[in-house]
CSV table of C-alpha atoms in Angstrom, one decimal:
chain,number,residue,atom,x,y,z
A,1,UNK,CA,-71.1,-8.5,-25.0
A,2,UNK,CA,-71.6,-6.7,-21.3
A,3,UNK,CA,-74.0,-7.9,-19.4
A,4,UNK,CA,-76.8,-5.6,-18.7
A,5,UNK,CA,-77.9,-7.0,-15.6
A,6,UNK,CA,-74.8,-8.1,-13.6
A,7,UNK,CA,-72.4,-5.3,-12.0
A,8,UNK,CA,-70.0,-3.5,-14.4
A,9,UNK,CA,-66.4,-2.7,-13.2
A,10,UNK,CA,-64.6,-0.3,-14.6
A,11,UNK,CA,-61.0,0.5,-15.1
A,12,UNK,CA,-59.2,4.0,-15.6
A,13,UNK,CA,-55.6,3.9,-16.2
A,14,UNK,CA,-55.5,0.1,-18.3
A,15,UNK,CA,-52.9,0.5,-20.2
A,16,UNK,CA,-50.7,1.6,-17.3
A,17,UNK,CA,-48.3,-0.3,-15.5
A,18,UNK,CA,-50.6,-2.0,-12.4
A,19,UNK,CA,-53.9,-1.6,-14.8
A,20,UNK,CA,-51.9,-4.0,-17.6
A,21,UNK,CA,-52.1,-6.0,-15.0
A,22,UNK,CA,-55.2,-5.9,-13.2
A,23,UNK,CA,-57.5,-6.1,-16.5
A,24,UNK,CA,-55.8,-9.7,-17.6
A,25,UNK,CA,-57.0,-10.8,-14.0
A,26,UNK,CA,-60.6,-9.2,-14.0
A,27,UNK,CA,-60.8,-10.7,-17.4
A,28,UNK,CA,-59.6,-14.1,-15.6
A,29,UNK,CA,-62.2,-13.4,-13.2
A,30,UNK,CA,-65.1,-13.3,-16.0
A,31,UNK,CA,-66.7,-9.9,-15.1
A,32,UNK,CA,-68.3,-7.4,-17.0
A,33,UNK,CA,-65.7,-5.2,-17.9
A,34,UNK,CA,-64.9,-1.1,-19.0
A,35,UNK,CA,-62.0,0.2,-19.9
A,36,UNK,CA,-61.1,4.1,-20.7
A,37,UNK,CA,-58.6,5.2,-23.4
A,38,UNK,CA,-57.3,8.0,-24.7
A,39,UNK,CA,-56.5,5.5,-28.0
A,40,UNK,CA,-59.2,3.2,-27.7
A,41,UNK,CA,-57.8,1.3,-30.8
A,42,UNK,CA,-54.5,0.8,-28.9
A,43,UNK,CA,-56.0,-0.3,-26.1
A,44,UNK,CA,-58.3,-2.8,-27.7
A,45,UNK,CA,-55.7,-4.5,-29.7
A,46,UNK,CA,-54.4,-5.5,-26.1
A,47,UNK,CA,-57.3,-6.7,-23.8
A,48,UNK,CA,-60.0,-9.6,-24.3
A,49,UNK,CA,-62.4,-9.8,-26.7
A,50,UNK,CA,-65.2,-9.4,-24.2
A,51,UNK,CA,-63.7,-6.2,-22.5
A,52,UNK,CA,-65.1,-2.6,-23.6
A,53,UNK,CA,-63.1,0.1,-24.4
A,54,UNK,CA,-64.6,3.5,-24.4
A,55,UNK,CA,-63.1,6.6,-25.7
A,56,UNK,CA,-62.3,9.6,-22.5
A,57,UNK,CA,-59.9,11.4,-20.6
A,58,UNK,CA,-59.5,12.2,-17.4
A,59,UNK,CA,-58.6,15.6,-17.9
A,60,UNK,CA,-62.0,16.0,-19.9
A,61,UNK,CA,-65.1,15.8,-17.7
A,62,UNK,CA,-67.5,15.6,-20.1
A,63,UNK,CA,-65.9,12.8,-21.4
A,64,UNK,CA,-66.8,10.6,-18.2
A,65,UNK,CA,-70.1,10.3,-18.0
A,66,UNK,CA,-71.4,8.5,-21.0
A,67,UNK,CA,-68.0,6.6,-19.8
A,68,UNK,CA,-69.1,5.8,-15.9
A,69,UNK,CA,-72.8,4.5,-17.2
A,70,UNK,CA,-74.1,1.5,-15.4
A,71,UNK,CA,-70.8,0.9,-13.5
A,72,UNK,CA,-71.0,-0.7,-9.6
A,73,UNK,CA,-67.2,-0.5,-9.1
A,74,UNK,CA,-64.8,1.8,-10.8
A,75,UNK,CA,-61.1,1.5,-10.8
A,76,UNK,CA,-58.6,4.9,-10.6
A,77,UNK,CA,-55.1,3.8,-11.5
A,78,UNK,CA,-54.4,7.3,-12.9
A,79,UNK,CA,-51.3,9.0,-12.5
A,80,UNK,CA,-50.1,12.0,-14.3
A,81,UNK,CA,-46.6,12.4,-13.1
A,82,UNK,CA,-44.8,10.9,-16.4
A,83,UNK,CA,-46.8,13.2,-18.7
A,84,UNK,CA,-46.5,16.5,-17.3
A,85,UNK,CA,-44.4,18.8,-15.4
A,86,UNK,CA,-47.6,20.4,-13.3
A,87,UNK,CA,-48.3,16.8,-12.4
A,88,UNK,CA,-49.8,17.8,-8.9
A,89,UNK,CA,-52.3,19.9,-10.5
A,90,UNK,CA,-53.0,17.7,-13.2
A,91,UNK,CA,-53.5,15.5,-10.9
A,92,UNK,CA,-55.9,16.9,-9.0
A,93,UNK,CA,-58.2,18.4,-11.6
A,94,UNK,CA,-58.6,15.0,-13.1
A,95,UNK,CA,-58.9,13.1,-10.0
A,96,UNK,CA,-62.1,15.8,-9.2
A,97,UNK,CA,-63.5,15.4,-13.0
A,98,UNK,CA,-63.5,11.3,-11.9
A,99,UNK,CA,-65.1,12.0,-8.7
A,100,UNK,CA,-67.8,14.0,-9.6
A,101,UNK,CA,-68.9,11.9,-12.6
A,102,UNK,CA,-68.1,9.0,-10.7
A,103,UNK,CA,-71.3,10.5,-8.1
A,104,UNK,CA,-73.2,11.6,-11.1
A,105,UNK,CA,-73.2,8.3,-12.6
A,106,UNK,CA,-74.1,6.4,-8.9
A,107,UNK,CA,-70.7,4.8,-9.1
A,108,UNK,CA,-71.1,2.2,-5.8
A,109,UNK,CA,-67.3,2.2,-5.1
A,110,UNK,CA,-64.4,3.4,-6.1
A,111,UNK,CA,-60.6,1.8,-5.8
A,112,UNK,CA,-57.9,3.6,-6.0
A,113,UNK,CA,-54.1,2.7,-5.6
A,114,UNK,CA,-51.5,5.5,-3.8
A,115,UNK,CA,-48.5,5.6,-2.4
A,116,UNK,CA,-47.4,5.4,2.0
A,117,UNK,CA,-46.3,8.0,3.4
A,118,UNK,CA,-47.2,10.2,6.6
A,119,UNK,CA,-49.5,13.1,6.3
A,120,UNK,CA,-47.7,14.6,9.6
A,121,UNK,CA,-44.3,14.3,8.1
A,122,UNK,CA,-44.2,18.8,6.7
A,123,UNK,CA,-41.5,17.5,4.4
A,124,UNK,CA,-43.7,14.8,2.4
A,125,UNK,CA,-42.5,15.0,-1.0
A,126,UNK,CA,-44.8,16.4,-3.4
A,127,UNK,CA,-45.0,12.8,-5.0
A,128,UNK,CA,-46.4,11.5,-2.7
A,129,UNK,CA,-48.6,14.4,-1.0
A,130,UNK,CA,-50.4,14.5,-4.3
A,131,UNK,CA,-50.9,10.8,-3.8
A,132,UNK,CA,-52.8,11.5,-0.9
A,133,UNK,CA,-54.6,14.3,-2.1
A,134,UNK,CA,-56.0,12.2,-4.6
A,135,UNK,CA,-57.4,9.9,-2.5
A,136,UNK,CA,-59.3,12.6,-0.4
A,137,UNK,CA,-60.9,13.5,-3.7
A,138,UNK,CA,-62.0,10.2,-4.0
A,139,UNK,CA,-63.5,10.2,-0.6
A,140,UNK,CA,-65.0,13.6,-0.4
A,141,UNK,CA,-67.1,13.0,-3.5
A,142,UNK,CA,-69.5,11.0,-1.7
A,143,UNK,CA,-68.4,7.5,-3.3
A,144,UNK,CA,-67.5,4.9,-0.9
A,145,UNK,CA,-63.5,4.7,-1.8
A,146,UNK,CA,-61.3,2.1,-1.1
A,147,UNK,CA,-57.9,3.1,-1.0
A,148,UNK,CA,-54.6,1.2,-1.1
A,149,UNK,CA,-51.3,3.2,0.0
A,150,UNK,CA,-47.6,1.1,-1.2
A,151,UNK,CA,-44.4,1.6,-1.3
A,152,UNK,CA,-41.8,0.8,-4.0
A,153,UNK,CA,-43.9,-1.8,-6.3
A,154,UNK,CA,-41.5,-5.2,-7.3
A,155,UNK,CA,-41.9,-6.8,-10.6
A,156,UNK,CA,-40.5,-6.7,-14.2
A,157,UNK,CA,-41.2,-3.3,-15.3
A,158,UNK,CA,-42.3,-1.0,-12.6
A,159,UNK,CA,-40.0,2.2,-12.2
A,160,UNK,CA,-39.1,1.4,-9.1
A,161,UNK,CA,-37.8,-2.3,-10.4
A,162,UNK,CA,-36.6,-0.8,-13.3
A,163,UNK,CA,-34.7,1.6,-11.4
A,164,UNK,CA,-32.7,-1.0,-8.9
A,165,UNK,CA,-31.9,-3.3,-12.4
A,166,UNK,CA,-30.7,-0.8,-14.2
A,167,UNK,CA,-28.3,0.5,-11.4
A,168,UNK,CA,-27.0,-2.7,-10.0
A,169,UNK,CA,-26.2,-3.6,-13.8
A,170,UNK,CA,-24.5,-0.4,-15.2
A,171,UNK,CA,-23.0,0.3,-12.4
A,172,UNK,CA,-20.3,-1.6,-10.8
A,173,UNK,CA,-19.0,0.7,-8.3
A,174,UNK,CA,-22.0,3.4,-6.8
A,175,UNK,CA,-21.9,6.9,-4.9
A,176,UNK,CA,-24.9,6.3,-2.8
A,177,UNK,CA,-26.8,9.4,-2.0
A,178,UNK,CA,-28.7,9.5,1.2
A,179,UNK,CA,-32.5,8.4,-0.1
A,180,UNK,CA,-30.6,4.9,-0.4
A,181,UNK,CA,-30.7,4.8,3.6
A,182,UNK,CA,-34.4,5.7,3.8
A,183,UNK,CA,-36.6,2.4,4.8
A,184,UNK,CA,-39.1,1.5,2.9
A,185,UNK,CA,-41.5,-1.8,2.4
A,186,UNK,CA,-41.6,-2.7,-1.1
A,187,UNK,CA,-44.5,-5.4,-2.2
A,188,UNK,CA,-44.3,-7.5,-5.2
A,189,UNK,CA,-46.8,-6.2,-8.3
A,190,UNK,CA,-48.5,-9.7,-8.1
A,191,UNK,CA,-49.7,-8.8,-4.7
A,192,UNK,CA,-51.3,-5.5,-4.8
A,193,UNK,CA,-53.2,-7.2,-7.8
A,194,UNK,CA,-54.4,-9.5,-5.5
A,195,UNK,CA,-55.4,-6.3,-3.1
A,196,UNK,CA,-57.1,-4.6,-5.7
A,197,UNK,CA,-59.1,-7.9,-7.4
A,198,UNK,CA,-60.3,-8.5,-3.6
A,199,UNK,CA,-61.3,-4.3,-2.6
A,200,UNK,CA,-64.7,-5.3,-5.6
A,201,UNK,CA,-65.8,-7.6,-3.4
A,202,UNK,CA,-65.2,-6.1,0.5
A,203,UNK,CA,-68.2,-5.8,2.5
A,204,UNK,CA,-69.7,-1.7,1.5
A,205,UNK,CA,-68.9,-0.5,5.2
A,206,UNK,CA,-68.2,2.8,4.0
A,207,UNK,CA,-64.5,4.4,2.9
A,208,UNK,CA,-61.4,2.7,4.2
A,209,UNK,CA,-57.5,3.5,3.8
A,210,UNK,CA,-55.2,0.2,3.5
A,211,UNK,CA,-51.5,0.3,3.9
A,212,UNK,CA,-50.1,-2.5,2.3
A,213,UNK,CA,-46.5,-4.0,1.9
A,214,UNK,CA,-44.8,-7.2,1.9
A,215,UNK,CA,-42.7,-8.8,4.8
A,216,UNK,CA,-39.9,-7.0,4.5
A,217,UNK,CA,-38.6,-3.3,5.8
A,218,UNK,CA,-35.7,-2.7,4.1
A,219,UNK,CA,-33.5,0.1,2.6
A,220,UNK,CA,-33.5,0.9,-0.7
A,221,UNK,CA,-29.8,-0.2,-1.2
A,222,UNK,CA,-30.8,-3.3,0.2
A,223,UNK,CA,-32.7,-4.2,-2.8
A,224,UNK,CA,-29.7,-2.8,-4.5
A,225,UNK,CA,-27.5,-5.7,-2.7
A,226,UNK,CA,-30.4,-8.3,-3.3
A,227,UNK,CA,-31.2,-7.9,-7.0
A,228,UNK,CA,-26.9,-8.1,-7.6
A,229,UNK,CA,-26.6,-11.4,-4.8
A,230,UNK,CA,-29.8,-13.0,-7.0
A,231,UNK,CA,-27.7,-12.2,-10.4
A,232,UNK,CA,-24.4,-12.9,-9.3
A,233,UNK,CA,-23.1,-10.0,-9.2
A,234,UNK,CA,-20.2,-7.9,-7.4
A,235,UNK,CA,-21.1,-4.4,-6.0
A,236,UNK,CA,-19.4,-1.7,-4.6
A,237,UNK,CA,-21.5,0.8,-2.6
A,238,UNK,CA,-20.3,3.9,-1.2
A,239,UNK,CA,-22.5,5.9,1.2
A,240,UNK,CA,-22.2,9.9,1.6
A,241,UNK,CA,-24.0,12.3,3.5
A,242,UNK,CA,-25.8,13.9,0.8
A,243,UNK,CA,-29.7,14.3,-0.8
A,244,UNK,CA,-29.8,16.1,-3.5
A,245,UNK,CA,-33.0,15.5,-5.9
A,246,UNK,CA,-32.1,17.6,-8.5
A,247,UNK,CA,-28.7,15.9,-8.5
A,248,UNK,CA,-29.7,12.6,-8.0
A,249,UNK,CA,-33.0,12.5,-10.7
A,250,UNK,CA,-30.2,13.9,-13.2
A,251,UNK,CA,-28.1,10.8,-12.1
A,252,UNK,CA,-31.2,8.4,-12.5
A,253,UNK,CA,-31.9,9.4,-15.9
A,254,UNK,CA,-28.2,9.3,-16.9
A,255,UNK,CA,-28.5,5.3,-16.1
A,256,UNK,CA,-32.2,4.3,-16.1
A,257,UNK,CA,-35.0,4.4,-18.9
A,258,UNK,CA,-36.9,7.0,-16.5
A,259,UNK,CA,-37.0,10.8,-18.1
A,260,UNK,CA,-35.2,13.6,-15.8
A,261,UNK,CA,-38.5,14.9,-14.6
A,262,UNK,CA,-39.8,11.4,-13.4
A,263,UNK,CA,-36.6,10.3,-11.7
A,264,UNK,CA,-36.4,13.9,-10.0
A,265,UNK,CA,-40.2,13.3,-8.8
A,266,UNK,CA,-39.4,9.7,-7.7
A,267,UNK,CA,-36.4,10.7,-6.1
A,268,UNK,CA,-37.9,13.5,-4.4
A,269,UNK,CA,-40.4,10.8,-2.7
A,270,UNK,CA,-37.7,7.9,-1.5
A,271,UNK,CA,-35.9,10.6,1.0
A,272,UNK,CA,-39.4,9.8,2.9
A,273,UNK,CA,-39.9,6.9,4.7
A,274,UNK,CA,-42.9,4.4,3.0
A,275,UNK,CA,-43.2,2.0,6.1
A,276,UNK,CA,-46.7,-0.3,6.9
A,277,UNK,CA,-47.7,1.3,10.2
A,278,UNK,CA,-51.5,0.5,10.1
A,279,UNK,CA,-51.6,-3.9,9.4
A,280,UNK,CA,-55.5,-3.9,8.9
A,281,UNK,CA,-55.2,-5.4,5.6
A,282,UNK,CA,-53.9,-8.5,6.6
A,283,UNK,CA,-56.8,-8.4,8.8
A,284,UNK,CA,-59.6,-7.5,6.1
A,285,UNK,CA,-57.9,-9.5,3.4
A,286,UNK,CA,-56.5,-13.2,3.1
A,287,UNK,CA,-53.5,-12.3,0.9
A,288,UNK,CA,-49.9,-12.5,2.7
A,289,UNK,CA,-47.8,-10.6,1.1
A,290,UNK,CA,-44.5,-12.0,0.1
A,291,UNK,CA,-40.7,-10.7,1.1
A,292,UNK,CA,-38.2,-8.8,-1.0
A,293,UNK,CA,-36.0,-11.8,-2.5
A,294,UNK,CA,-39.5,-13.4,-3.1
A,295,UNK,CA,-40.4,-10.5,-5.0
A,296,UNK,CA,-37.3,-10.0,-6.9
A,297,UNK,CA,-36.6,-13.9,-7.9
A,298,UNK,CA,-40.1,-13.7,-9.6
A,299,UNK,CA,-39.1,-10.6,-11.2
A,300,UNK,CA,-35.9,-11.8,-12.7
A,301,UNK,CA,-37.8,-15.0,-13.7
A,302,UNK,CA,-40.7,-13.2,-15.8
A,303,UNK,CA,-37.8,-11.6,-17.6
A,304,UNK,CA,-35.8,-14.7,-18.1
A,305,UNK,CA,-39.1,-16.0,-18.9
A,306,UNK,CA,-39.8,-13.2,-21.7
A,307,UNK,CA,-36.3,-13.2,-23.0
A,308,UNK,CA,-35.9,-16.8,-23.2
């Protein structure tokens, strides 16, 4: 039973990759707690016994409000790129549904998670530009948003994980297009949990971006390289001078889980690089993030751990 007194969080996206995540920990955490569903019954066979599950959809606005009743801090982890071709726009209407109910309903805060990425950069992938747009919707409702920008996210099953796994074990010998040059600064998954548990509880100073990311810049055929030295594996990589997106998101889903669309989208972001350049999150927060072979040794473990 939800209290009716103490502050209500709510969380849009649960059954999602970072939001399976987050709810175990806000449910660690003993708060009052909302989640929305498209399948509420799925969703409730999966969280505590003490969490709420309300029917909505992002996509419907009328569905929000009854939704976003009584909530202090509200969660967007929301991201319609693996369910539609016109994710940008999808994207954005639902983003501006949540806003505005988010204000109607006297939401105190909002935390989102994006993606890095430089506004100035004219050939931002769309991937990511939407990312950003999102997060100006956030803002520009009126709610006080707290927004954190990563890179590629490290643990067992993210589609950034998934996609170095898959590649370093099916493929022995790789043609490496150009996006596996670009730096980035992946953080493991258990980290920006730890971001977003901590963003309910920061001082309400008004709306703030956070870049976050763990120790390490690398390249993205570095965690390539990594994930095989951690698994014993020999691998060849062969550079050449090419990016193609369409070419290499056909590639992707020729060896990875990912659908053609979402590898094309995914691949369309890494040509850009995803590097920490503001560090005020390791002033505002205690967390310290940790490296890449940090990252991916837990990774490997959980699975071990799950298979085992």
């Amino acid at each position: 039973m939800i209290s009716e007194t103490r502050p209500l969080i709510f969380v849009a996206g649960a059954s999602g990759y970072i939001g399976g995540r987050l709810v175990p920990a806000l449910e660690h955490a003993r708060v009052p707690l909302r989640c929305l569903a498209r399948d509420p019954d799925k969703l409730r066979s999966i969280v505590g016994p003490e969490t709420e599950v309300v029917a909505g959809d992002v996509l419907d606005r009328g569905s929000l409000d009854q939704a976003l009743r009584r909530v202090e801090t509200a969660y967007y982890l929301v991201h319609l790129m693996s369910s539609s071709k016109d994710f940008e726009n999808e994207d954005r209407r639902a983003a501006t549904n949540f806003a505005a109910a988010a204000k109607a309903a006297g939401v105190a805060r909002i935390v989102y998670l994006g993606g890095l990425g430089d506004d100035s950069d004219p050939h931002l992938s769309p991937h990511l530009r939407s990312r950003h747009e999102v997060g100006e919707i956030l803002r520009d409702s009126g709610v006080e948003t707290i927004e954190f920008r990563a890179s590629a996210i490290l643990g067992e099953g993210s589609l950034s994980y998934d996609m170095v796994k898959t590649l370093t074990e099916r493929l022995p010998v790789m043609i490496c297009p150009r996006w596996l040059s670009t730096p980035t600064q992946p953080i493991a998954v258990a980290d920006v949990v730890s971001y977003l548990l901590k963003a309910k509880d920061l001082p309400k100073t008004g709306s703030r971006t956070y870049e976050i990311g763990g120790t390490d810049v690398v390249k993205y055929s570095d965690l390539i390289r990594e994930y095989a030295r951690q698994k014993g594996l020999h691998r060849v990589l062969i550079p050449v001078p090419v990016l193609s997106p369409w070419f290499s998101g056909l590639w992707l889903a020729l060896v990875t889980p990912s659908r053609f669309e979402v590898g094309r989208h995914l691949v369309e972001g890494l040509k850009n690089p995803t590097v920490v350049r503001d560090r005020s999150s390791l002033n505002d927060f205690s967390i310290r993030p940790v490296g890449v072979s940090e990252a991916i040794r837990r990774a490997i473990a959980q699975a071990n751990g799950r298979s085992g």
